[in-house]
């Protein structure tokens, strides 16, 4: 390993590159400072986030850059330590039992260490010489994941920055495959202009918003998305999908049927076997958005939810949601690697044919990105640290927590459970009674009150009632396998107490009408 000439700042501090001997020594010191900052913040914090809400966060950053900006005239390790301390103090603590607002898990130590090593070595996947081992690691991980879902040796895939991009890529491939067959043209080269077809994408009313956004990015327009009715748990109704397909005009071409495996609110799974049969019958690309649902793959109890998954043409997974790896850790799997041809790219300075013929191959032709970090590395670290049994135990623990919380909500007269949990989410509302005029606004205020006090981080959603009105509900997302039933009880006690406090403060601000 070669050293380099360190850069000397105006304060006399010499900065070296991270991979050099001097740089590694500086890194050891800074990593210790960073971990100390996390420990100190955890010791001082009384909840999952500092109290004070948005104003406190703005003030903390303003204090950090008090001398005008990050490109400071007084750089050095002390300023870096200040940054670490401020960041740790102001961060949401994902390990706290009351941090249940997002599908955002704390990582394993192995994955966090791998993230550090990936940053130090800074490999890329766009050319062989930019990351030889990293390239082969991703190929092997993709092959293993394809085996998880029942794909054969013809499968392929790629790592992406997130589930939204995985969905975008799946729909990109479906667009080019289906419309190429209909028009006889290479859509990635010729484009859509002048085509006498109207592409359509079918997904449920509970599908992720990224489906419609992807349709816009792909030149299809958001109006190309046809929403299929779902049942009360957000599961697509296959007979409704069939009815909509039967009503398409001759120029309306269904290019994809998007099934959701783990909806954002309920964690529900669309009926994959029925939808796979429908997609095969109509020769429609089946894309499965399993960004959240991937956890069920590791659980013997929950895995049957994925029956029929092997029939999908493409699948999106997020291990930064239910896999204990840092973001970003998203995967797109494709059943037939030939369907990824639209991503193929030959660049003389990156992957010349003669180099590729000799085995110096890269992954430029599997991704929308050129320079791309080795996200497979941290995923592999978590999997090797936990193993299949450990992953399954953690998933089952989070599922049990959700079931316990749902039962506790059901017993509490001040709370109202929407439905039994499927994975690890619990959707409920605080009961207002006649004391609150606008129950939705009140529930939303309860959530903000808990965040401002630093006591709990809850998510919110809207649920359409039988009368057609959308009502605000609160949501708990359990992704910490160490959370205890006592901590869940304490969390829900805090929710009930906050609801009472907000109700009383609202009543105090409301002028009383004289009688």
XYZ file of C-alpha atoms in Angstrom:
515
model
C 0.000 0.000 0.000
C 1.551 3.306 -1.065
C 1.442 6.428 1.050
C 0.675 9.827 -0.424
C 1.716 13.321 0.451
C -0.754 14.554 3.080
C -2.470 17.872 2.528
C -1.680 20.490 5.146
C -4.484 22.828 6.204
C -4.129 26.419 7.263
C -4.180 25.262 10.879
C -1.221 22.949 10.363
C -3.278 19.733 10.445
C -2.124 17.219 7.837
C -4.885 15.199 6.106
C -4.023 11.936 4.332
C -6.104 9.678 2.098
C -8.063 7.009 3.961
C -6.280 3.964 2.515
C -2.722 5.055 3.265
C -0.829 4.243 6.497
C -1.197 7.832 7.733
C -4.808 7.873 6.618
C -5.620 4.641 8.432
C -4.210 6.051 11.659
C -6.322 9.164 11.251
C -9.296 6.951 10.468
C -8.842 4.914 13.673
C -8.869 8.112 15.691
C -11.912 9.479 13.900
C -13.843 6.208 14.120
C -13.233 6.152 17.862
C -14.469 9.745 18.061
C -17.540 8.852 15.990
C -18.425 5.878 18.176
C -17.862 7.941 21.296
C -20.272 10.531 19.891
C -22.941 7.869 19.345
C -22.458 6.509 22.880
C -22.597 9.963 24.437
C -25.747 10.862 22.521
C -27.429 7.619 23.560
C -26.563 8.237 27.219
C -28.003 11.744 27.171
C -31.139 11.022 25.158
C -34.375 10.208 26.963
C -36.289 9.184 23.843
C -35.775 8.208 20.212
C -35.154 11.795 19.101
C -34.172 15.036 20.867
C -37.031 17.198 22.043
C -37.737 20.491 20.307
C -38.982 19.419 16.903
C -37.909 21.113 13.650
C -36.752 24.336 15.327
C -34.228 22.433 17.429
C -32.799 20.649 14.374
C -32.433 23.929 12.463
C -30.716 25.544 15.440
C -28.287 22.634 15.857
C -27.093 22.832 12.245
C -26.882 26.608 12.400
C -24.674 26.319 15.477
C -22.411 23.797 13.758
C -21.684 26.095 10.795
C -21.474 29.205 12.927
C -18.373 30.480 11.111
C -20.078 30.735 7.737
C -20.109 27.300 6.140
C -18.548 23.898 5.715
C -15.714 25.156 3.515
C -14.245 26.734 6.605
C -11.082 28.754 7.054
C -10.385 26.821 10.267
C -10.574 23.130 9.313
C -9.268 20.230 11.336
C -10.144 17.156 13.400
C -11.835 19.196 16.121
C -14.387 20.512 13.632
C -14.951 16.988 12.353
C -15.564 15.774 15.910
C -18.060 18.585 16.396
C -19.856 17.390 13.285
C -19.934 13.819 14.601
C -21.261 14.926 17.965
C -23.959 17.153 16.475
C -25.038 14.486 13.991
C -25.283 11.769 16.637
C -27.091 14.028 19.081
C -29.663 15.118 16.502
C -30.252 11.753 14.853
C -33.274 9.520 15.227
C -32.186 6.556 17.353
C -33.405 3.548 15.384
C -32.505 1.205 18.241
C -34.906 2.934 20.651
C -38.117 0.941 21.260
C -40.220 4.045 20.580
C -38.657 4.629 17.150
C -41.430 2.929 15.186
C -42.242 5.459 12.487
C -40.608 4.114 9.342
C -39.497 0.985 7.522
C -35.983 1.962 8.519
C -34.032 -0.598 10.511
C -30.890 -0.307 12.573
C -28.051 -2.273 10.936
C -26.024 -5.150 12.309
C -22.499 -4.276 13.491
C -21.176 -6.426 10.652
C -23.045 -4.409 8.035
C -21.963 -1.114 9.590
C -18.323 -2.247 9.597
C -18.654 -3.339 5.984
C -20.078 0.082 5.127
C -16.980 1.683 6.612
C -14.631 -0.631 4.718
C -16.572 -0.030 1.501
C -16.087 3.706 1.986
C -12.376 3.371 2.684
C -11.715 1.208 -0.373
C -14.317 3.019 -2.512
C -14.745 0.292 -5.118
C -17.061 0.738 -8.099
C -18.842 -1.740 -10.358
C -18.707 -0.058 -13.757
C -15.367 -1.522 -14.869
C -13.408 -4.617 -13.836
C -10.382 -2.714 -12.564
C -12.587 -0.496 -10.379
C -13.632 -3.373 -8.117
C -12.685 -6.948 -9.093
C -13.845 -8.693 -5.904
C -16.843 -6.388 -5.477
C -18.079 -7.327 -8.956
C -17.947 -11.036 -8.284
C -19.490 -10.569 -4.839
C -22.564 -8.875 -6.325
C -22.908 -11.548 -9.015
C -22.808 -14.290 -6.385
C -25.274 -12.494 -4.109
C -27.719 -11.945 -6.977
C -27.478 -15.633 -7.896
C -28.184 -16.678 -4.311
C -31.145 -14.322 -3.990
C -32.539 -15.650 -7.250
C -32.362 -19.104 -5.717
C -34.263 -17.852 -2.637
C -37.292 -17.001 -4.773
C -37.158 -20.099 -6.955
C -35.621 -18.618 -10.090
C -33.416 -20.768 -12.301
C -29.911 -20.301 -13.639
C -31.106 -17.853 -16.312
C -31.949 -15.214 -13.670
C -30.087 -11.967 -13.205
C -30.459 -8.693 -11.359
C -28.735 -5.727 -9.858
C -28.369 -3.675 -6.688
C -30.113 -0.287 -6.766
C -30.284 2.832 -4.572
C -33.788 1.973 -3.309
C -37.131 0.314 -3.896
C -38.399 3.183 -6.008
C -35.501 2.721 -8.438
C -35.967 -1.059 -8.413
C -39.605 -0.546 -9.369
C -38.596 1.952 -12.046
C -36.127 -0.506 -13.551
C -38.600 -3.385 -13.460
C -41.144 -1.282 -15.328
C -38.493 -0.049 -17.761
C -37.697 -3.647 -18.681
C -41.387 -4.525 -18.958
C -41.996 -1.511 -21.205
C -39.246 -2.455 -23.620
C -40.073 -6.159 -23.619
C -43.832 -5.881 -24.135
C -43.877 -2.890 -26.481
C -40.950 -4.326 -28.424
C -43.030 -7.415 -29.050
C -46.086 -5.394 -30.058
C -44.345 -2.878 -32.315
C -41.360 -4.902 -33.484
C -39.104 -2.008 -32.516
C -36.271 -1.629 -30.027
C -38.018 0.876 -27.762
C -34.851 1.816 -25.877
C -33.441 3.044 -29.206
C -36.473 4.308 -31.116
C -38.525 5.686 -28.242
C -42.302 5.904 -27.957
C -43.037 8.844 -30.248
C -45.526 8.052 -32.986
C -46.504 4.641 -31.617
C -50.183 3.870 -32.118
C -50.479 2.236 -28.718
C -51.426 3.411 -25.249
C -49.349 1.510 -22.662
C -51.060 0.604 -19.392
C -49.716 -0.506 -15.999
C -52.073 -2.191 -13.555
C -51.518 -2.031 -9.809
C -53.749 -2.001 -6.759
C -55.117 1.071 -5.029
C -52.690 0.240 -2.187
C -49.590 0.039 -4.392
C -46.592 2.264 -3.648
C -46.594 5.751 -5.161
C -43.342 4.955 -6.975
C -45.293 2.946 -9.574
C -47.069 6.046 -10.878
C -43.908 8.128 -10.611
C -42.003 5.533 -12.629
C -44.681 5.664 -15.330
C -44.084 9.395 -15.593
C -40.301 8.985 -15.791
C -40.644 6.312 -18.495
C -42.590 8.590 -20.810
C -45.824 6.668 -20.319
C -47.465 9.308 -18.175
C -48.943 8.785 -14.732
C -52.332 8.421 -16.378
C -51.069 5.128 -17.823
C -51.438 3.576 -14.355
C -54.767 1.804 -13.884
C -55.679 1.317 -10.229
C -57.254 -2.046 -9.479
C -59.693 -2.135 -6.543
C -58.455 -3.836 -3.383
C -60.178 -5.426 -0.404
C -60.351 -3.866 3.055
C -56.786 -5.028 3.786
C -55.334 -3.462 0.643
C -55.018 -6.725 -1.332
C -55.613 -6.502 -5.064
C -58.769 -8.240 -6.290
C -57.755 -10.451 -9.270
C -61.294 -10.531 -10.659
C -61.241 -6.723 -10.790
C -57.914 -6.785 -12.638
C -59.440 -9.199 -15.144
C -62.508 -6.992 -15.546
C -60.365 -3.929 -16.247
C -58.243 -5.824 -18.759
C -61.380 -7.022 -20.542
C -62.494 -3.400 -20.884
C -59.319 -2.119 -22.535
C -59.621 -0.630 -26.011
C -57.656 -2.303 -28.844
C -54.876 0.287 -28.644
C -54.490 -0.033 -24.860
C -51.548 -2.372 -24.237
C -51.003 -3.709 -20.693
C -47.242 -3.764 -20.233
C -47.123 -4.716 -16.555
C -49.192 -6.067 -13.708
C -47.615 -4.838 -10.458
C -48.310 -6.921 -7.371
C -47.386 -5.719 -3.892
C -45.900 -8.114 -1.345
C -46.025 -6.132 1.873
C -48.119 -2.988 1.470
C -46.917 0.134 3.229
C -49.734 0.253 5.787
C -51.108 -3.240 6.358
C -48.099 -5.229 5.187
C -50.577 -7.172 3.061
C -49.653 -9.433 0.155
C -51.544 -9.387 -3.110
C -52.675 -12.916 -4.123
C -49.555 -13.833 -6.089
C -50.658 -17.232 -7.493
C -53.862 -15.797 -8.976
C -52.107 -12.738 -10.361
C -49.292 -14.859 -11.807
C -51.882 -17.016 -13.584
C -53.638 -13.928 -14.950
C -50.354 -12.383 -16.132
C -49.353 -15.614 -17.883
C -52.774 -15.942 -19.520
C -52.686 -12.385 -20.871
C -48.929 -12.390 -21.540
C -48.341 -9.440 -19.244
C -45.107 -8.795 -17.362
C -45.594 -9.487 -13.621
C -43.528 -7.244 -11.370
C -43.655 -7.836 -7.611
C -42.856 -4.954 -5.281
C -41.611 -6.842 -2.212
C -39.536 -3.983 -0.814
C -41.016 -4.430 2.665
C -42.239 -8.003 2.382
C -38.771 -9.485 1.888
C -38.605 -10.257 5.616
C -41.160 -13.028 5.107
C -38.636 -14.915 2.955
C -36.535 -15.636 6.033
C -39.384 -16.821 8.262
C -40.732 -20.369 8.142
C -44.013 -19.010 9.498
C -44.429 -16.158 7.017
C -42.789 -17.576 3.908
C -46.065 -19.067 2.538
C -47.135 -15.468 1.888
C -44.703 -15.615 -1.057
C -46.312 -18.601 -2.776
C -46.294 -17.849 -6.508
C -43.329 -15.454 -6.346
C -41.215 -17.610 -8.666
C -43.628 -16.818 -11.517
C -42.836 -13.091 -11.399
C -40.796 -11.596 -14.239
C -39.110 -9.132 -11.871
C -38.993 -8.550 -8.117
C -37.932 -5.584 -5.963
C -36.474 -6.216 -2.490
C -35.217 -3.773 0.159
C -32.902 -5.201 2.802
C -32.642 -1.761 4.395
C -36.309 -2.145 5.354
C -36.492 -5.656 6.786
C -32.948 -6.981 6.555
C -30.854 -4.964 9.039
C -28.467 -3.416 6.559
C -27.804 0.318 6.061
C -29.485 2.150 3.206
C -29.182 1.748 0.388
C -29.636 -1.998 0.028
C -32.239 -2.581 -2.663
C -32.270 -5.388 -5.214
C -33.975 -5.949 -8.549
C -34.199 -9.591 -9.606
C -35.171 -10.586 -13.156
C -36.198 -14.138 -14.027
C -34.608 -14.062 -17.510
C -31.324 -12.195 -17.912
C -32.078 -11.631 -21.602
C -34.823 -9.241 -20.522
C -32.105 -6.930 -19.165
C -30.682 -6.305 -22.634
C -32.120 -2.735 -22.818
C -29.598 -1.821 -20.099
C -26.681 -3.092 -22.169
C -24.000 -0.518 -22.836
C -20.638 -0.686 -24.551
C -18.159 2.061 -23.731
C -14.679 1.779 -25.177
C -13.061 3.221 -22.085
C -14.992 0.999 -19.624
C -15.808 -2.417 -21.105
C -14.122 -2.919 -24.507
C -15.149 -6.194 -26.190
C -11.669 -7.727 -26.187
C -11.310 -7.186 -22.434
C -14.730 -8.735 -21.856
C -13.822 -11.689 -24.032
C -10.875 -12.352 -21.709
C -13.083 -12.293 -18.605
C -12.505 -8.678 -17.537
C -16.238 -8.072 -17.314
C -18.077 -5.490 -15.242
C -21.706 -4.690 -14.396
C -22.153 -1.557 -16.492
C -24.877 -3.273 -18.521
C -27.090 -4.209 -15.571
C -27.723 -0.817 -14.019
C -28.985 2.696 -14.683
C -25.848 3.940 -12.921
C -22.249 4.061 -14.099
C -20.191 4.678 -10.979
C -21.847 2.471 -8.377
C -20.800 1.510 -4.871
C -20.618 -2.065 -3.579
C -23.883 -2.352 -1.646
C -23.718 -6.149 -1.893
C -20.780 -6.046 0.541
C -22.778 -4.887 3.582
C -25.694 -7.176 2.704
C -23.332 -10.124 2.588
C -21.886 -9.069 5.949
C -25.309 -9.085 7.630
C -26.252 -12.424 6.084
C -22.966 -14.029 7.139
C -23.330 -12.614 10.657
C -26.918 -13.815 11.204
C -27.430 -16.733 8.832
C -30.796 -18.055 7.701
C -31.883 -19.081 11.204
C -30.868 -15.774 12.768
C -32.627 -13.718 10.087
C -35.754 -15.818 10.562
C -35.683 -15.412 14.334
C -35.400 -11.638 14.058
C -38.249 -11.414 11.557
C -40.443 -13.605 13.755
C -39.597 -11.474 16.798
C -40.752 -8.302 15.009
C -43.898 -10.075 13.839
C -44.632 -11.159 17.432
C -44.123 -7.594 18.658
C -46.694 -6.338 16.166
C -49.184 -8.976 17.244
C -48.648 -8.094 20.905
C -49.081 -4.380 20.211
C -52.275 -5.059 18.254
C -53.695 -7.067 21.148
C -52.786 -4.304 23.579
C -54.469 -1.686 21.349
C -57.587 -3.843 21.207
C -57.788 -3.962 25.002
C -57.400 -0.199 25.437
C -60.704 1.715 25.332
C -58.863 4.860 24.191
C -57.426 3.172 21.083
C -58.982 1.566 18.015
C -57.153 -1.130 15.976
C -57.717 -1.087 12.231
C -56.766 -4.726 11.521
C -54.576 -7.578 12.689
C -50.946 -7.192 11.526
C -49.597 -9.293 8.665
C -45.880 -8.480 9.028
C -44.672 -5.922 11.561
C -46.933 -2.872 11.145
C -49.828 -1.918 13.406
C -52.360 0.677 12.215
C -54.695 2.247 14.774
C -56.197 5.531 15.904
C -56.848 7.312 19.150
C -60.543 7.423 20.010
C -61.655 11.020 20.447
C -65.297 10.735 21.359
C -67.452 13.854 21.490
C -64.680 15.919 23.097
C -62.843 16.441 19.779
C -64.473 18.006 16.757
C -61.964 16.861 14.108
C -60.639 13.421 15.025
C -58.200 13.235 12.092
C -56.572 16.548 12.962
C -56.392 15.464 16.577
C -54.638 12.165 15.790
C -52.165 14.023 13.571
C -51.503 16.465 16.413
C -50.933 13.596 18.856
C -48.150 12.271 16.607
C -46.485 15.686 16.324
C -46.762 16.185 20.087
C -44.901 12.927 20.736
C -42.164 13.869 18.263
C -41.771 17.403 19.628
C -41.450 16.017 23.157
C -38.895 13.476 21.949
C -40.922 10.601 23.407
C -41.855 8.585 20.340
C -41.577 8.500 16.559
C -44.806 7.205 14.989
C -45.892 7.135 11.376
C -49.278 8.271 10.075
C -51.498 7.271 7.203
C -55.037 7.790 5.945
C -57.677 5.096 5.828
C -60.844 5.481 3.802
C -63.928 4.704 5.840
C -67.098 3.084 4.576
C -68.665 6.513 4.133
C -65.846 7.435 1.724
C -64.052 9.871 4.027
C -60.317 9.442 4.633
C -59.390 9.373 8.305
C -55.906 9.859 9.803
C -54.553 6.788 11.580
C -51.300 6.208 13.437
C -48.866 3.438 12.561
C -46.207 1.489 14.429
C -43.475 -0.279 12.449
C -41.576 -2.869 14.480
C -38.092 -3.638 13.111
C -36.087 -3.935 16.316
C -36.051 -7.588 17.413
C -34.879 -6.628 20.913
C -37.977 -4.573 21.806
C -39.782 -6.028 24.839
C -43.482 -6.233 25.640
C -42.900 -3.878 28.576
C -41.434 -1.288 26.195
C -44.421 -1.684 23.872
C -46.764 -1.116 26.812
C -44.822 2.013 27.785
C -44.976 3.303 24.200
C -48.749 2.898 23.984
C -49.145 4.436 27.439
C -47.284 7.477 26.115
C -49.594 7.624 23.085
C -52.706 7.587 25.287
C -51.227 10.220 27.626
C -50.257 12.436 24.679
C -53.777 12.134 23.274
C -55.202 13.377 26.566
C -52.714 16.257 26.710
C -53.492 17.382 23.153
C -57.223 17.139 23.810
C -56.930 19.297 26.922
C -54.727 21.881 25.214
C -57.160 22.068 22.298
C -60.070 22.541 24.671
C -58.193 25.299 26.511
C -57.602 27.198 23.254
C -61.208 26.864 22.070
C -63.451 29.754 23.154
C -66.415 28.552 25.207
C -69.852 29.627 24.006
C -71.984 31.252 26.701
C -75.408 29.768 27.332
